[in-house]
Structures are given as structure tokens and as C-alpha cells.
């Protein structure tokens, strides 16, 4: 039998099971993810997720594991108490009881349980799926909302602080040689025109209008696990960026991911657009849970967050393109430029739909007292 080169790593977490298969899983842009199949019969334990954490990005991976223990326990208990059908992946220990394995070449590996009987999709499949994606984010934020933020370490400093990404962009622009073509010029002008908008959420935070809470950090469509038998969302995975932040980062990110029917990897960037029907369904699903904790100021910044997070991700991709692709994994040299163009086109479409989107939000306003 030909075993995968990482079988010996997988064995560290296998608790005396035989490894049958290890294969690449999902399409993460940062960490490397594998699905491991073992010889055990129980369907729950047959498979698990093995990940190599990118320590160039996550400089202190131990903090991720520490956070994970804290909030998964908290959320599991809360879900039980509130009667929510909700699953949190479990951290799987190594033979010697550690929650990670440091391989000889210095790579940081960890394993988590696989959400059994559920799957995820890269784009929204229909209105009911959109509703479930919003519901998943609302449920996640609700179940974690009473965890004090000082219980969570900062696993990725500066994450979603848009003005910081602009500083990185300025640095990359002035320091790197890059080929200027029509598309690059378009992106440069696009960023320039929106420079002052970049501070909108951080300003609101400085003014005390928005405050830090525990957030997911990466609630894109393909991190929402949909139960195969019911079509209901049962988990929100990819938990490395759970940390203190503004819930608006999450809402904006979920919307920029869900309301772009062509998906963030499309090559037809000129055809990218924001779909208001999907947007309405995501927000409705989200608010079934989030109504419990949103304030009037939170509602006020919803539109800005949708516009901002699409713009921010475009800036992040474009900066990485200018920097020689050091952060996001790429499949070809123009990949990050193409991804930036997609997010900028989406931003433009969100701007064009501003009145509609504000109207939709207005219709849903009902702050918690
Ligand atoms: C990265 O690795 P992945 O695909 O889960 C990124 C997110 C972006 C996303 C875009 C830690 O997430 O912020 O929204 O790519 N994660 C980090 O697909 O930077
Ligand atoms: Mg992620």
C-alpha cells in the first residue's frame, strides 16, 4: 500500500488507529489542510482533519490552540444550555497528550475532528443556503457573545484593521518593482479613491460607538458546514482567527463572500456583482440570532462593513501581488491580481447598490434594548 508522505504525521493523532488515506482537503489560502481516513468503523471517528499551520502568518500557533480550548468549551456548554443544535470541532491530542505536534523540520501540525454528515460549498446554492449561512454566523456570535474578550489571545495582530492594510499597501507600492499594466493602474486608482473610507470602522471604535467582542474572523461561505440530511447549518469551522474584534468584520466578510455568485476565485472579474436577494437572505438568517445582541450603532454600520470588507480583501490581495505573493497561496503569478480585481468589482457593485442595501437593512432594524 502506498501511504501518503504525511501518514506518519497523521499517526501522531490517530490514537492507535491505522491510517488508510491522507488527502488534500478544501481550498484554504494560508494553512495546508488534509482529510485523514482511519480503519476504525465508527463513522464519527473514522475521519479527522490534519492541518499544518502557516507559522509565517500565525507566528504563535500555540495561542490558536489555547483559544480553541477556551471558546469551544464555552460554546459547547452554551449550545447545550440553550438547546441549540450546534457542533464545535474538537481538538485531537497526540499520543503524549499535546494538542499539537512539532515535526522535526519545525512544522506545526494539529488535528481536529471532522463535522460528520455535513459539507460546505464555495458559493451560495440558493436562498435557503444563504439563510443558513447567515444563521451560522449569528449563532456563532451569539454562543460566544458572553465570553469575556480578555479570555481570548490575539492570534493575528492587525487582522481586519483596514487602515493597517493600507499602510502595508503603501509600503509594498513604494518598495517593490512591479509591472504596471492597465489592470494594475486600475487597482491603484481604485484604492486611492477610497483611502478616506478605510478608517470607517476603526474610527467608530475609537469614538466608542462600536466595541470589541469575540469574533470568528473568517466566516466565508465555505466555512459554514451544512448538514447533508437537513440542509441546516450545524457548524462554522476554520477557527484560527477567533479573537477580539468588531462583529462588523464578520458580517462584512460573510456578505462579501456570500453575495458574490461567481465566487472569489472567478476569472471573469468583470462580471462580478453583488446579489441583493442573497444579501437579504443572509441578513435575515443572521438576524434571527443577532437581534439578541445588536445595538442601534451596530445596525448603523452594517452597510459600511459590507462595503469595507470587500474593499479590504481587495487591498490585501493587491498588496500581496505587489509584494511578490508572500501571504496568500497562489496557483499562477497573476492570481492575487485577479483576486483583487474580483473584490474591487464587488466593492463597486456594493456601492452601486448602496440605496437598496440600506433600505433592506432599514427594514430589519430592531436593536436589542
Ligand atoms: C484567507 O486561508 P483561508 O482561505 O481560510 C484569509 C481570510 C480571507 C480569505 C479569502 C488568516 O483565509 O482573511 O478572507 O483567505 N485568512 C487569513 O479567501 O488571512
Ligand atoms: Mg481561514
mmCIF file of N, CA and C in Angstrom, residues 47-119:
data_model
loop_
_atom_site.group_PDB
_atom_site.id
_atom_site.type_symbol
_atom_site.label_atom_id
_atom_site.label_comp_id
_atom_site.label_asym_id
_atom_site.label_seq_id
_atom_site.Cartn_x
_atom_site.Cartn_y
_atom_site.Cartn_z
ATOM 1 N N UNK A 47 -12.813 9.595 10.274
ATOM 2 C CA UNK A 47 -12.025 10.624 9.602
ATOM 3 C C UNK A 47 -11.711 11.784 10.538
ATOM 4 N N UNK A 48 -10.587 12.430 10.290
ATOM 5 C CA UNK A 48 -10.317 13.682 11.005
ATOM 6 C C UNK A 48 -9.523 14.630 10.117
ATOM 7 N N UNK A 49 -9.438 15.868 10.568
ATOM 8 C CA UNK A 49 -8.752 16.910 9.791
ATOM 9 C C UNK A 49 -7.354 17.132 10.375
ATOM 10 N N UNK A 50 -6.379 17.108 9.489
ATOM 11 C CA UNK A 50 -4.992 17.347 9.885
ATOM 12 C C UNK A 50 -4.540 18.640 9.218
ATOM 13 N N UNK A 51 -3.926 19.537 9.989
ATOM 14 C CA UNK A 51 -3.513 20.819 9.389
ATOM 15 C C UNK A 51 -2.106 21.221 9.767
ATOM 16 N N UNK A 52 -1.403 21.731 8.777
ATOM 17 C CA UNK A 52 -0.107 22.360 9.045
ATOM 18 C C UNK A 52 -0.372 23.860 9.106
ATOM 19 N N UNK A 53 -0.112 24.433 10.256
ATOM 20 C CA UNK A 53 -0.350 25.869 10.425
ATOM 21 C C UNK A 53 0.792 26.646 9.773
ATOM 22 N N UNK A 54 0.424 27.643 9.002
ATOM 23 C CA UNK A 54 1.422 28.502 8.367
ATOM 24 C C UNK A 54 1.966 29.468 9.429
ATOM 25 N N UNK A 55 3.183 29.181 9.886
ATOM 26 C CA UNK A 55 3.713 29.968 11.008
ATOM 27 C C UNK A 55 4.358 31.286 10.546
ATOM 28 N N UNK A 56 4.401 31.498 9.226
ATOM 29 C CA UNK A 56 4.793 32.831 8.735
ATOM 30 C C UNK A 56 3.664 33.813 9.021
ATOM 31 N N UNK A 57 2.420 33.286 8.940
ATOM 32 C CA UNK A 57 1.234 34.114 9.173
ATOM 33 C C UNK A 57 0.871 34.093 10.663
ATOM 34 N N UNK A 58 0.675 32.887 11.188
ATOM 35 C CA UNK A 58 0.334 32.738 12.613
ATOM 36 C C UNK A 58 1.635 32.490 13.378
ATOM 37 N N UNK A 59 2.201 33.576 13.893
ATOM 38 C CA UNK A 59 3.551 33.477 14.481
ATOM 39 C C UNK A 59 3.556 32.721 15.804
ATOM 40 N N UNK A 60 2.399 32.697 16.480
ATOM 41 C CA UNK A 60 2.330 31.969 17.752
ATOM 42 C C UNK A 60 1.184 30.949 17.706
ATOM 43 N N UNK A 61 1.406 29.864 16.975
ATOM 44 C CA UNK A 61 0.318 28.897 16.791
ATOM 45 C C UNK A 61 -0.211 28.301 18.097
ATOM 46 N N UNK A 62 0.642 28.330 19.141
ATOM 47 C CA UNK A 62 0.187 27.815 20.430
ATOM 48 C C UNK A 62 -1.020 28.612 20.934
ATOM 49 N N UNK A 63 -1.034 29.903 20.633
ATOM 50 C CA UNK A 63 -2.155 30.740 21.077
ATOM 51 C C UNK A 63 -3.460 30.291 20.423
ATOM 52 N N UNK A 64 -3.361 29.835 19.172
ATOM 53 C CA UNK A 64 -4.558 29.349 18.477
ATOM 54 C C UNK A 64 -5.153 28.173 19.244
ATOM 55 N N UNK A 65 -4.264 27.254 19.645
ATOM 56 C CA UNK A 65 -4.750 26.054 20.314
ATOM 57 C C UNK A 65 -5.332 26.395 21.688
ATOM 58 N N UNK A 66 -4.668 27.324 22.346
ATOM 59 C CA UNK A 66 -5.151 27.765 23.668
ATOM 60 C C UNK A 66 -6.544 28.410 23.536
ATOM 61 N N UNK A 67 -6.685 29.298 22.568
ATOM 62 C CA UNK A 67 -8.001 29.913 22.331
ATOM 63 C C UNK A 67 -9.049 28.848 22.021
ATOM 64 N N UNK A 68 -8.658 27.919 21.165
ATOM 65 C CA UNK A 68 -9.623 26.916 20.721
ATOM 66 C C UNK A 68 -10.207 26.138 21.882
ATOM 67 N N UNK A 69 -9.324 25.772 22.819
ATOM 68 C CA UNK A 69 -9.807 25.063 24.012
ATOM 69 C C UNK A 69 -10.832 25.933 24.745
ATOM 70 N N UNK A 70 -10.457 27.198 24.946
ATOM 71 C CA UNK A 70 -11.304 28.095 25.739
ATOM 72 C C UNK A 70 -12.681 28.273 25.100
ATOM 73 N N UNK A 71 -12.699 28.679 23.811
ATOM 74 C CA UNK A 71 -14.018 29.043 23.279
ATOM 75 C C UNK A 71 -14.840 27.843 22.817
ATOM 76 N N UNK A 72 -14.188 26.742 22.398
ATOM 77 C CA UNK A 72 -15.021 25.595 22.003
ATOM 78 C C UNK A 72 -15.745 25.033 23.231
ATOM 79 N N UNK A 73 -15.038 24.990 24.349
ATOM 80 C CA UNK A 73 -15.694 24.506 25.576
ATOM 81 C C UNK A 73 -16.856 25.425 25.963
ATOM 82 N N UNK A 74 -16.579 26.714 25.933
ATOM 83 C CA UNK A 74 -17.612 27.699 26.290
ATOM 84 C C UNK A 74 -18.831 27.549 25.379
ATOM 85 N N UNK A 75 -18.583 27.469 24.076
ATOM 86 C CA UNK A 75 -19.698 27.445 23.131
ATOM 87 C C UNK A 75 -20.466 26.131 23.170
ATOM 88 N N UNK A 76 -19.746 25.045 23.426
ATOM 89 C CA UNK A 76 -20.434 23.757 23.530
ATOM 90 C C UNK A 76 -21.393 23.760 24.715
ATOM 91 N N UNK A 77 -20.905 24.304 25.828
ATOM 92 C CA UNK A 77 -21.755 24.350 27.018
ATOM 93 C C UNK A 77 -22.972 25.241 26.777
ATOM 94 N N UNK A 78 -22.701 26.393 26.179
ATOM 95 C CA UNK A 78 -23.773 27.360 25.916
ATOM 96 C C UNK A 78 -24.818 26.761 24.965
ATOM 97 N N UNK A 79 -24.351 26.058 23.938
ATOM 98 C CA UNK A 79 -25.280 25.454 22.973
ATOM 99 C C UNK A 79 -26.168 24.435 23.680
ATOM 100 N N UNK A 80 -25.550 23.672 24.588
ATOM 101 C CA UNK A 80 -26.315 22.676 25.355
ATOM 102 C C UNK A 80 -27.378 23.359 26.199
ATOM 103 N N UNK A 81 -26.955 24.383 26.913
ATOM 104 C CA UNK A 81 -27.879 25.090 27.808
ATOM 105 C C UNK A 81 -29.051 25.714 27.037
ATOM 106 N N UNK A 82 -28.745 26.222 25.854
ATOM 107 C CA UNK A 82 -29.774 26.954 25.095
ATOM 108 C C UNK A 82 -30.538 26.052 24.140
ATOM 109 N N UNK A 83 -30.168 24.779 24.123
ATOM 110 C CA UNK A 83 -30.842 23.828 23.233
ATOM 111 C C UNK A 83 -30.588 24.096 21.756
ATOM 112 N N UNK A 84 -29.409 24.631 21.439
ATOM 113 C CA UNK A 84 -29.052 24.858 20.038
ATOM 114 C C UNK A 84 -28.422 23.598 19.464
ATOM 115 N N UNK A 85 -28.861 23.186 18.280
ATOM 116 C CA UNK A 85 -28.179 22.091 17.592
ATOM 117 C C UNK A 85 -26.954 22.709 16.932
ATOM 118 N N UNK A 86 -25.792 22.519 17.517
ATOM 119 C CA UNK A 86 -24.595 23.196 17.043
ATOM 120 C C UNK A 86 -23.355 22.368 17.363
ATOM 121 N N UNK A 87 -22.454 22.238 16.394
ATOM 122 C CA UNK A 87 -21.267 21.424 16.629
ATOM 123 C C UNK A 87 -20.004 22.263 16.625
ATOM 124 N N UNK A 88 -19.117 21.981 17.535
ATOM 125 C CA UNK A 88 -17.802 22.626 17.526
ATOM 126 C C UNK A 88 -16.765 21.530 17.306
ATOM 127 N N UNK A 89 -15.862 21.728 16.343
ATOM 128 C CA UNK A 89 -14.810 20.720 16.153
ATOM 129 C C UNK A 89 -14.013 20.546 17.450
ATOM 130 N N UNK A 90 -13.580 19.305 17.706
ATOM 131 C CA UNK A 90 -12.781 19.015 18.901
ATOM 132 C C UNK A 90 -11.302 18.957 18.540
ATOM 133 N N UNK A 91 -10.457 19.418 19.451
ATOM 134 C CA UNK A 91 -9.012 19.308 19.253
ATOM 135 C C UNK A 91 -8.622 17.873 19.589
ATOM 136 N N UNK A 92 -7.900 17.210 18.688
ATOM 137 C CA UNK A 92 -7.493 15.827 18.942
ATOM 138 C C UNK A 92 -6.050 15.808 19.454
ATOM 139 N N UNK A 93 -5.831 15.187 20.589
ATOM 140 C CA UNK A 93 -4.481 15.200 21.174
ATOM 141 C C UNK A 93 -3.538 14.197 20.495
ATOM 142 N N UNK A 94 -2.256 14.416 20.673
ATOM 143 C CA UNK A 94 -1.255 13.457 20.206
ATOM 144 C C UNK A 94 -1.160 12.334 21.236
ATOM 145 N N UNK A 95 -0.334 11.320 20.927
ATOM 146 C CA UNK A 95 -0.137 10.203 21.863
ATOM 147 C C UNK A 95 0.246 10.683 23.249
ATOM 148 N N UNK A 96 1.102 11.719 23.266
ATOM 149 C CA UNK A 96 1.549 12.165 24.596
ATOM 150 C C UNK A 96 0.720 13.323 25.148
ATOM 151 N N UNK A 97 -0.502 13.450 24.644
ATOM 152 C CA UNK A 97 -1.450 14.381 25.267
ATOM 153 C C UNK A 97 -1.270 15.845 24.892
ATOM 154 N N UNK A 98 -0.436 16.133 23.887
ATOM 155 C CA UNK A 98 -0.272 17.521 23.443
ATOM 156 C C UNK A 98 -1.374 17.867 22.441
ATOM 157 N N UNK A 99 -1.682 19.169 22.316
ATOM 158 C CA UNK A 99 -2.698 19.490 21.309
ATOM 159 C C UNK A 99 -2.072 19.962 19.991
ATOM 160 N N UNK A 100 -0.786 19.668 19.811
ATOM 161 C CA UNK A 100 -0.143 19.905 18.515
ATOM 162 C C UNK A 100 1.056 18.967 18.422
ATOM 163 N N UNK A 101 1.608 18.863 17.225
ATOM 164 C CA UNK A 101 2.802 18.046 17.031
ATOM 165 C C UNK A 101 3.828 18.872 16.275
ATOM 166 N N UNK A 102 4.990 19.022 16.859
ATOM 167 C CA UNK A 102 6.049 19.778 16.209
ATOM 168 C C UNK A 102 6.942 18.781 15.479
ATOM 169 N N UNK A 103 6.892 18.801 14.145
ATOM 170 C CA UNK A 103 7.671 17.820 13.372
ATOM 171 C C UNK A 103 9.134 18.240 13.347
ATOM 172 N N UNK A 104 10.000 17.289 12.965
ATOM 173 C CA UNK A 104 11.442 17.550 13.071
ATOM 174 C C UNK A 104 11.878 18.761 12.249
ATOM 175 N N UNK A 105 11.229 19.004 11.110
ATOM 176 C CA UNK A 105 11.648 20.166 10.306
ATOM 177 C C UNK A 105 11.043 21.479 10.837
ATOM 178 N N UNK A 106 10.382 21.415 11.983
ATOM 179 C CA UNK A 106 9.880 22.635 12.615
ATOM 180 C C UNK A 106 8.434 22.961 12.265
ATOM 181 N N UNK A 107 7.802 22.107 11.456
ATOM 182 C CA UNK A 107 6.398 22.381 11.090
ATOM 183 C C UNK A 107 5.459 22.121 12.260
ATOM 184 N N UNK A 108 4.447 22.972 12.349
ATOM 185 C CA UNK A 108 3.469 22.883 13.443
ATOM 186 C C UNK A 108 2.199 22.209 12.911
ATOM 187 N N UNK A 109 1.896 21.041 13.446
ATOM 188 C CA UNK A 109 0.728 20.279 12.989
ATOM 189 C C UNK A 109 -0.289 20.169 14.111
ATOM 190 N N UNK A 110 -1.567 20.182 13.723
ATOM 191 C CA UNK A 110 -2.606 19.901 14.722
ATOM 192 C C UNK A 110 -3.747 19.152 14.018
ATOM 193 N N UNK A 111 -4.546 18.482 14.847
ATOM 194 C CA UNK A 111 -5.663 17.717 14.290
ATOM 195 C C UNK A 111 -6.947 18.109 14.999
ATOM 196 N N UNK A 112 -8.033 18.137 14.247
ATOM 197 C CA UNK A 112 -9.344 18.418 14.831
ATOM 198 C C UNK A 112 -10.366 17.443 14.258
ATOM 199 N N UNK A 113 -11.463 17.293 14.964
ATOM 200 C CA UNK A 113 -12.473 16.352 14.487
ATOM 201 C C UNK A 113 -13.178 16.926 13.267
ATOM 202 N N UNK A 114 -13.702 16.017 12.466
ATOM 203 C CA UNK A 114 -14.391 16.376 11.239
ATOM 204 C C UNK A 114 -15.880 16.444 11.566
ATOM 205 N N UNK A 115 -16.564 17.484 11.087
ATOM 206 C CA UNK A 115 -18.001 17.575 11.363
ATOM 207 C C UNK A 115 -18.696 16.553 10.451
ATOM 208 N N UNK A 116 -19.099 15.479 11.084
ATOM 209 C CA UNK A 116 -19.614 14.335 10.351
ATOM 210 C C UNK A 116 -20.989 14.615 9.734
ATOM 211 N N UNK A 117 -21.207 14.111 8.515
ATOM 212 C CA UNK A 117 -22.527 14.241 7.879
ATOM 213 C C UNK A 117 -22.835 15.639 7.397
ATOM 214 N N UNK A 118 -21.808 16.478 7.268
ATOM 215 C CA UNK A 118 -22.030 17.854 6.810
ATOM 216 C C UNK A 118 -21.029 18.196 5.717
ATOM 217 N N UNK A 119 -21.371 19.174 4.905
ATOM 218 C CA UNK A 119 -20.456 19.598 3.839
ATOM 219 C C UNK A 119 -20.538 21.109 3.674
#
